[in-house]
Short mmCIF file of C-alpha atoms in Angstrom, two decimals:
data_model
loop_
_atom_site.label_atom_id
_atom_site.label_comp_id
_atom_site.label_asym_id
_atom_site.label_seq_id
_atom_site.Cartn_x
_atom_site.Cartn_y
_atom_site.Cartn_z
CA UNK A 65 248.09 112.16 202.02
CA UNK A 66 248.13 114.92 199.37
CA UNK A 67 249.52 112.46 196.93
CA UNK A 68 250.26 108.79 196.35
CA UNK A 69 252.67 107.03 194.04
CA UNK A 70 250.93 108.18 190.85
CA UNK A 71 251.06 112.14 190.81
CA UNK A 72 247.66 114.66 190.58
CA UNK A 73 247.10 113.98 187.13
CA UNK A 74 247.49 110.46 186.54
CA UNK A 75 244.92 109.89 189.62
CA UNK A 76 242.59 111.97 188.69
CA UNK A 77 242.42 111.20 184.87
CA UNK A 78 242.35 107.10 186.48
CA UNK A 79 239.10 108.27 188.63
CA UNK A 80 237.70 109.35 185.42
CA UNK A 81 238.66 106.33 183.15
CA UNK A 82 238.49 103.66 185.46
CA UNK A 83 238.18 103.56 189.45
CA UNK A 84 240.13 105.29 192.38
CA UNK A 85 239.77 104.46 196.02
CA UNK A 86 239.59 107.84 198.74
CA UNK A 87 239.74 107.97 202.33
CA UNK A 88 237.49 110.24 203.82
CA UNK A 89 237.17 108.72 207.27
CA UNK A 90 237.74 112.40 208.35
CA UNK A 91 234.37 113.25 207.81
CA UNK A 92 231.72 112.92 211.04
CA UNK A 93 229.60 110.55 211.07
CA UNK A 94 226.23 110.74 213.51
CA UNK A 95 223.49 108.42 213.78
CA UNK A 96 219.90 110.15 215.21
CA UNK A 97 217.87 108.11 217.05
CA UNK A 98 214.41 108.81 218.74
CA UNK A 99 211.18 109.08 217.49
CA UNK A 100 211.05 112.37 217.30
CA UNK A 101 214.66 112.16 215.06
CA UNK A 102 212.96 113.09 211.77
CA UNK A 103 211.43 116.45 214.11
CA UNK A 104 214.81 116.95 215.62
CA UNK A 105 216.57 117.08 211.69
CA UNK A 106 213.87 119.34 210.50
CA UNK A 107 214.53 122.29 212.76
CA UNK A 108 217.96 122.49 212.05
CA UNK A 109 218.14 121.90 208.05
CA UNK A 110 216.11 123.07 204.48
CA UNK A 111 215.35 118.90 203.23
CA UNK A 112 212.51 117.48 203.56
CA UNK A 113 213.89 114.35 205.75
CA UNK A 114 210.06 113.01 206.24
CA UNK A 115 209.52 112.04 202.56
CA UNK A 116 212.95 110.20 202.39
CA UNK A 117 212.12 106.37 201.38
CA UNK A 118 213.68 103.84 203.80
CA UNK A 119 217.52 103.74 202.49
CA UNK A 120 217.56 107.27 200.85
CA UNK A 121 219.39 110.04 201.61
CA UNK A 122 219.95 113.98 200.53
CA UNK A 123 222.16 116.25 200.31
CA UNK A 124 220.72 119.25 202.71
CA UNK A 125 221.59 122.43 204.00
CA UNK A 126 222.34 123.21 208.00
CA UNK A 127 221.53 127.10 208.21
CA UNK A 128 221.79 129.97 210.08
CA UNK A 129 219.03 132.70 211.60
CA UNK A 130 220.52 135.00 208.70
CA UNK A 131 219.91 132.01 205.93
CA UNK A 132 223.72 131.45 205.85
CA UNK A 133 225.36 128.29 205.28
CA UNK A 134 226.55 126.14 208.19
CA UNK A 135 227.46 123.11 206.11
CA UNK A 136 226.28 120.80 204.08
CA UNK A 137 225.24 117.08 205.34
CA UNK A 138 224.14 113.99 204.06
CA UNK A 139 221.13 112.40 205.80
CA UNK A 140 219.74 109.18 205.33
CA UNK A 141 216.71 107.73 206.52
CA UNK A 142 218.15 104.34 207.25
CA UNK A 143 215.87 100.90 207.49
CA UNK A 144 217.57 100.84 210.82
CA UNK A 145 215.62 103.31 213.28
CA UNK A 146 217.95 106.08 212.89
CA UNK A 147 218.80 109.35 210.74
CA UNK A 148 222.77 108.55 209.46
CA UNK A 149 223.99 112.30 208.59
CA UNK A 150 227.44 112.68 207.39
CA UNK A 151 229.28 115.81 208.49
CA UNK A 152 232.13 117.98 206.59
CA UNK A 153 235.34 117.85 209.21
CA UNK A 154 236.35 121.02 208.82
CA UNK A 155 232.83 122.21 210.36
CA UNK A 156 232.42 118.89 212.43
CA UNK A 157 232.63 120.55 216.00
CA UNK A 158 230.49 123.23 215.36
CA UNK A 159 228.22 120.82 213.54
CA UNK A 160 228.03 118.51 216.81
CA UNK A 161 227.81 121.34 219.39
CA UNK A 162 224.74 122.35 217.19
CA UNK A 163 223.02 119.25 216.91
CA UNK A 164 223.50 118.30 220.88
CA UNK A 165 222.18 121.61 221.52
CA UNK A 166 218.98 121.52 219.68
CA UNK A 167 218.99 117.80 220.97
CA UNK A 168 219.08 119.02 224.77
CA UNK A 169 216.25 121.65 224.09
CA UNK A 170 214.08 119.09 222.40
CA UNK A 171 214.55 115.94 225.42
CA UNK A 172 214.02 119.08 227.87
CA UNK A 173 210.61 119.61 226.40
CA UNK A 174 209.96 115.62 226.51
CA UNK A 175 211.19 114.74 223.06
CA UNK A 176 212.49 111.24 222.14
CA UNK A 177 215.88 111.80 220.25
CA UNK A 178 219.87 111.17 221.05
CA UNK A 179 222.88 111.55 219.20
CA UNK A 180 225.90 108.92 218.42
CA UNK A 181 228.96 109.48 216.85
CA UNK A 182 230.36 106.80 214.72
CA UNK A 183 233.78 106.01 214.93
CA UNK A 184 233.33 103.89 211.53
CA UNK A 185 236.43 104.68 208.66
CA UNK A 186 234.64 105.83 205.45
CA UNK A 187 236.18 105.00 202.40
CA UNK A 188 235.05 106.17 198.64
CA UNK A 189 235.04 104.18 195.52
CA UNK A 190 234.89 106.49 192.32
CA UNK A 191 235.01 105.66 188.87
CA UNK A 192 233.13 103.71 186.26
CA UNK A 193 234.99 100.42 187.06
CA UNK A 194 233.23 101.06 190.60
CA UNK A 195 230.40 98.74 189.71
CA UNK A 196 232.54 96.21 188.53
CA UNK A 197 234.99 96.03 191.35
CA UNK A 198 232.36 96.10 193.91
CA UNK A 199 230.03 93.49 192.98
CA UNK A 200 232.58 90.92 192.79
CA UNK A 201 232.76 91.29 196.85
CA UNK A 202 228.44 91.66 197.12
CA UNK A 203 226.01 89.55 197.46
CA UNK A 204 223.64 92.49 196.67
CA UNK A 205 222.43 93.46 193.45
CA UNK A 206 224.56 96.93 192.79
CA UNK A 207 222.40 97.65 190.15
CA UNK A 208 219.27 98.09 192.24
CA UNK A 209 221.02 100.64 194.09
CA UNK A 210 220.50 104.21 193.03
CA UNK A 211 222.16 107.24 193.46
CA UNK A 212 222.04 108.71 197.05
CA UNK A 213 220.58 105.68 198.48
CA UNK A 214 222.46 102.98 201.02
CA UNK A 215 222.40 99.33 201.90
CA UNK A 216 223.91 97.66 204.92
CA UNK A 217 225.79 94.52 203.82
CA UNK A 218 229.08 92.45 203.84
CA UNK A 219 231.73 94.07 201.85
CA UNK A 220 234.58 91.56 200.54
CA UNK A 221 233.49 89.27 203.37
CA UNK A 222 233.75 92.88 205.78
CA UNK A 223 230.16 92.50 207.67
CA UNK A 224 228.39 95.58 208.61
CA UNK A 225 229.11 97.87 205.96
CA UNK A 226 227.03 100.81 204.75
CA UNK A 227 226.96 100.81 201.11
CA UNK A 228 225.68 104.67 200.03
CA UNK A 229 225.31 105.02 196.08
CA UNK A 230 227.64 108.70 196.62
CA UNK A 231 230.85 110.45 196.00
CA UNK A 232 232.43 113.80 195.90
CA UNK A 233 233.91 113.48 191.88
CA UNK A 234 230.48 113.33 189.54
CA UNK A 235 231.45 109.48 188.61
CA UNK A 236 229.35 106.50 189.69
CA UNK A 237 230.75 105.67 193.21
CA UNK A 238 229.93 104.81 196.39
CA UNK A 239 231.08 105.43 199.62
CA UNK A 240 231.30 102.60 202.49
CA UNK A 241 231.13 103.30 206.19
CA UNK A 242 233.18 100.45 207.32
CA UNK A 243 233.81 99.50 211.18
CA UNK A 244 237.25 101.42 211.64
CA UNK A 245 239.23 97.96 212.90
CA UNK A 246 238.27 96.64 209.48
CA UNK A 247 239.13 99.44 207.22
CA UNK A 248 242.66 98.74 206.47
CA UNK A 249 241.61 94.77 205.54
CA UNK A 250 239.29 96.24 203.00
CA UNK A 251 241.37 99.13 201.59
CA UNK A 252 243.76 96.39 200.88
CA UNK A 253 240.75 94.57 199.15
CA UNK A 254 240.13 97.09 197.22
CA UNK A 255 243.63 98.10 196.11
CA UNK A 256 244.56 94.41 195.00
CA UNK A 257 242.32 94.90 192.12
CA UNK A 258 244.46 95.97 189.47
CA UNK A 259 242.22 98.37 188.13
CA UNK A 260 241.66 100.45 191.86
CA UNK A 261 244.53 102.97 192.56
CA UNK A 262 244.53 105.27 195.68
CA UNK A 263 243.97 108.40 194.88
CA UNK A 264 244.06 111.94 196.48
CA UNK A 265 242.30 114.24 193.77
CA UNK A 266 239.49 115.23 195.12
CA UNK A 267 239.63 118.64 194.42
CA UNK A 268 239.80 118.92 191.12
CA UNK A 269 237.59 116.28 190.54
CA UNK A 270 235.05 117.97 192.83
CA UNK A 271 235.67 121.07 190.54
CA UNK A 272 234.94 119.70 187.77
CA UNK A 273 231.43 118.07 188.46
CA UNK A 274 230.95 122.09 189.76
CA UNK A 275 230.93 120.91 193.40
CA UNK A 276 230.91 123.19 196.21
CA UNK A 277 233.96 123.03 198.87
CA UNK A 278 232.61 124.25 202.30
CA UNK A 279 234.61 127.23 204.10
CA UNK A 280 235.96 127.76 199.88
CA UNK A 281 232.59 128.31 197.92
CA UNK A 282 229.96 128.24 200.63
CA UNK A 283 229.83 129.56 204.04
CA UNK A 284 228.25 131.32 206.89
CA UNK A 285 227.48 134.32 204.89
CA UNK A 286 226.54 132.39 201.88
CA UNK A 287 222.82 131.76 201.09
CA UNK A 288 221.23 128.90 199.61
CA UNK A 289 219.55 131.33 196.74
CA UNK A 290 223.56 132.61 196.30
CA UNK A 291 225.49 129.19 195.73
CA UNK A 292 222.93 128.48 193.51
CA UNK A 293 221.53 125.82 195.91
CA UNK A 294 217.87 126.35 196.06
CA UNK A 295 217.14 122.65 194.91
CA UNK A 296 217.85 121.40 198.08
CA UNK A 297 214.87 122.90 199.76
CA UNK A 298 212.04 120.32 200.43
CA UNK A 299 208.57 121.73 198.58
CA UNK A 300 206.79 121.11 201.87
CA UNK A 301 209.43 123.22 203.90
CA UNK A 302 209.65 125.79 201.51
CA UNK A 303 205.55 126.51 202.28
CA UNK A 304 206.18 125.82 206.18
CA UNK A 305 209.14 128.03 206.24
CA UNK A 306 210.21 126.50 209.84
CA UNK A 307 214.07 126.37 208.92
CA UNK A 308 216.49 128.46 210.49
CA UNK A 309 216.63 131.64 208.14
CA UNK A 310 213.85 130.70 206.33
CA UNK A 311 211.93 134.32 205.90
CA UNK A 312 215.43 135.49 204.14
CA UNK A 313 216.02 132.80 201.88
CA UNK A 314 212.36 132.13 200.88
CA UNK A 315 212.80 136.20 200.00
CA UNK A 316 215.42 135.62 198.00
CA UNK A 317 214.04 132.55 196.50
CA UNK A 318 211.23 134.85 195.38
CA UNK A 319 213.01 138.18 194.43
CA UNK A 320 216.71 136.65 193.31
CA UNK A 321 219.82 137.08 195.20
CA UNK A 322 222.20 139.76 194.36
CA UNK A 323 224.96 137.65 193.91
CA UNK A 324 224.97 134.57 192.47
CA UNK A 325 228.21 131.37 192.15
CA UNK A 326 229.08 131.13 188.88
CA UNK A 327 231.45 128.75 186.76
CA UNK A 328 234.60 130.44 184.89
CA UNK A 329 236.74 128.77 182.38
CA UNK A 330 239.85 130.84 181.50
CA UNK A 331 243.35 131.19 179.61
CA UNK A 332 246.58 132.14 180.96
CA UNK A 333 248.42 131.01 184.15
CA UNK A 334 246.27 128.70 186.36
CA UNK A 335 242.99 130.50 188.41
CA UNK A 336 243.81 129.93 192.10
CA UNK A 337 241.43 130.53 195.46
CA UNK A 338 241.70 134.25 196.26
CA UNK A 339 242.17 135.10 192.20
CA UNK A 340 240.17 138.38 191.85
CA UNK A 341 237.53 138.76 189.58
CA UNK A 342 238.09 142.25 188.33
CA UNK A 343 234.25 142.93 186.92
CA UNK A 344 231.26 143.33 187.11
CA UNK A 345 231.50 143.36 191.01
CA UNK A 346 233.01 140.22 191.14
CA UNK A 347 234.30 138.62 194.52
CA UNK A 348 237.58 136.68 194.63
CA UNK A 349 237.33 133.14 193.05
CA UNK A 350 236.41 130.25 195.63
CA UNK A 351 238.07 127.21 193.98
CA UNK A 352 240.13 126.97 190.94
CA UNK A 353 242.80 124.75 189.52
CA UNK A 354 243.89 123.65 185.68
CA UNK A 355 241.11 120.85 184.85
CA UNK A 356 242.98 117.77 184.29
CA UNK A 357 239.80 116.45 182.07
CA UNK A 358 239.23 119.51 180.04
CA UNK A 359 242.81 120.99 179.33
CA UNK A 360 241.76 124.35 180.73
CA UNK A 361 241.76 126.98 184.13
CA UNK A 362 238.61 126.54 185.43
CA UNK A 363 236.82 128.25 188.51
CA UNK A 364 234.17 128.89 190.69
CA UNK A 365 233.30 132.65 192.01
CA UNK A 366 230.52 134.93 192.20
CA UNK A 367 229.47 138.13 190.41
CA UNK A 368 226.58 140.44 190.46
CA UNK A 369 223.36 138.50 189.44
CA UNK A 370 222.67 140.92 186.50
CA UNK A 371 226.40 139.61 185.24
CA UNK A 372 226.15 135.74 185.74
CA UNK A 373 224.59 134.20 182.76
CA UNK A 374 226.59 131.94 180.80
CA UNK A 375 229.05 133.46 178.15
CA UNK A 376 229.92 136.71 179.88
CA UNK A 377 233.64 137.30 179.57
CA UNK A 378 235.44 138.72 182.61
CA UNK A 379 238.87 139.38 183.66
CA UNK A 380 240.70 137.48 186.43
CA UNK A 381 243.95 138.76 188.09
CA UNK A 382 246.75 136.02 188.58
CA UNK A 383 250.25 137.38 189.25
CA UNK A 384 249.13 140.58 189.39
CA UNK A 385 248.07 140.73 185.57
CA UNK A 386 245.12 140.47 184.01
CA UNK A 387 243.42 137.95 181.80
CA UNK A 388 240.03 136.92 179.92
CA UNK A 389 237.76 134.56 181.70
CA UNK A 390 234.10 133.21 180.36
CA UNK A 391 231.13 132.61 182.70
CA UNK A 392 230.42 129.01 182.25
CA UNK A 393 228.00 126.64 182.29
CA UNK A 394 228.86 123.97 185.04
CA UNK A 395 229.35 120.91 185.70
CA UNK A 396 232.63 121.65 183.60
CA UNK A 397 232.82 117.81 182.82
CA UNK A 398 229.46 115.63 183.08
CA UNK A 399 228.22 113.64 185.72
CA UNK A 400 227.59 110.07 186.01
CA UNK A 401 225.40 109.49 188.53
CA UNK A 402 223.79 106.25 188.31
CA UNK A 403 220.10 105.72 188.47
CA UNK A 404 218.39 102.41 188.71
CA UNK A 405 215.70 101.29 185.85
#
């Protein structure tokens, strides 16, 4: 749904204040088995998979020859022999075709590693009630559970569950990978506590923790050095350079992208995708939307490196008229990741 009962800004200013429940079973779901899975991973993203702790995942970069952007994925090397690597949908066949591909070439050559496709529901818990809600149905400890790491366990009496410490809005959430004849029994869990609502708004939310959207921000012709997404390259693979595309990001790791993603806050009517940035050599904006939290249009494009540093005032074109937009710092609204002591 595009909305529930409660309209855009009520749920999203809820996930802020107190706790919204998403489903995102849309999203693909593989598991990688094999002993040569951690091998398998390597060749087709930037992360360093082989220095992931037992339970902790990444957020990593599937690239092209040309050091574009086929998605972004979350893998997790699970305490269960297998990779768990969560897929955007809108790239999830080309994502699959890729990965049995490379899988094919490797068990051709003798290597141990095979693909399966989870038809688990995934459901997301955002908001800093999250903690609060979900421990009354654990028997874990939430609080030993970082960010970006995962637990299997029983979910209000649901068994099987994978707990990941994760989310798509900046708040302290957690998404659960739930066996899909279960899903609806725990949604309803979920929602009976008074202060979970179902929510929608994960765009704007997304937005405002300066989140990329794939196909919007980030794409096939976007590099890592360009979205501003050079973190996610492991140390080690950065010196091994044996990603795809790795001799023309590493270049433009060392001698800067032309281009760069930048944050814009602005005045005036609302900033939409496809609002042109008339200067310096702007691109049209990616995302954009009024930010609920902050009271303001806010936006995501890129400029011209020379022109991205924070305070730069543009001009954006909405309607077919012009008006003033600042380079911003993002996230627009901080995040609230939660780390364990």
């Amino acid at each position: 749904p595009l909305h529930y009962g409660q309209g855009h800004l009520q749920s999203h200013l809820h996930t802020r204040r107190r706790c919204s429940l998403f489903d995102v079973s849309h999203m693909l779901q593989t598991r990688v088995y094999g002993r040569d899975r951690v091998r398998f991973m390597e060749s087709l993203v930037v992360g360093d998979i082989a220095e992931l702790n037992l339970g902790q995942g990444t957020l990593t970069l599937l690239t092209n020859e040309r050091g574009g952007i086929v998605d972004d994925l979350i893998v997790t090397n699970t305490s269960e022999d297998h990779l768990y690597v969560v897929s955007n949908a809108s790239c999830a066949d080309k994502d699959l075709a890729i990965m049995r591909g490379r899988a094919a070439e490797l068990q051709a050559k003798g290597g141990d590693v095979h693909l399966e496709v989870s038809d688990n529901a995934l459901l997301a818990l955002q908001g800093p009630f999250m903690a609060q809600v979900l421990q009354a149905g654990l028997s874990d400890d939430l609080s030993k559970l970082s960010f970006m790491n995962s637990i299997i366990t029983t979910v209000f009496g649901v068994p099987g569950c994978r707990v990941t410490r994760c989310g798509y809005t900046g708040e302290d959430g957690v998404e659960i990978s739930v066996p899909a004849g279960q899903a609806v029994e725990l949604a309803e869990r979920l929602l009976g506590v008074p202060e979970v609502w179902p929510a929608a708004a994960r765009d704007s939310l997304r937005l405002e923790a300066g989140l990329c959207l794939y196909g919007i921000d980030i794409d096939e012709n976007t590099t890592p050095a360009e979205a501003g997404l050079l973190w996610t390259l492991g140390k080690r693979r950065r010196v091994a350079m044996d990603f795809p595309g790795a001799a023309i990001i590493m270049a433009q790791a060392k001698e800067k992208p032309k281009r760069k993603r930048v944050g814009l806050t602005s005045v005036g009517p609302p900033v939409r995708p496809h609002t042109a940035i008339l200067d310096p050599e702007g691109t049209p904006v990616g995302s954009g939307c009024p930010s609920p939290s902050l009271g303001k249009n806010i936006a995501m494009g890129y400029v011209e490196a020379a022109h991205s540093r924070a305070g730069t005032a543009l001009t954006v074109e909405v309607r077919k008229k012009q008006h003033p937009a600042l380079i911003t710092k993002m996230p627009f609204v901080p995040t609230q990741y939660y780390m364990a002591k």
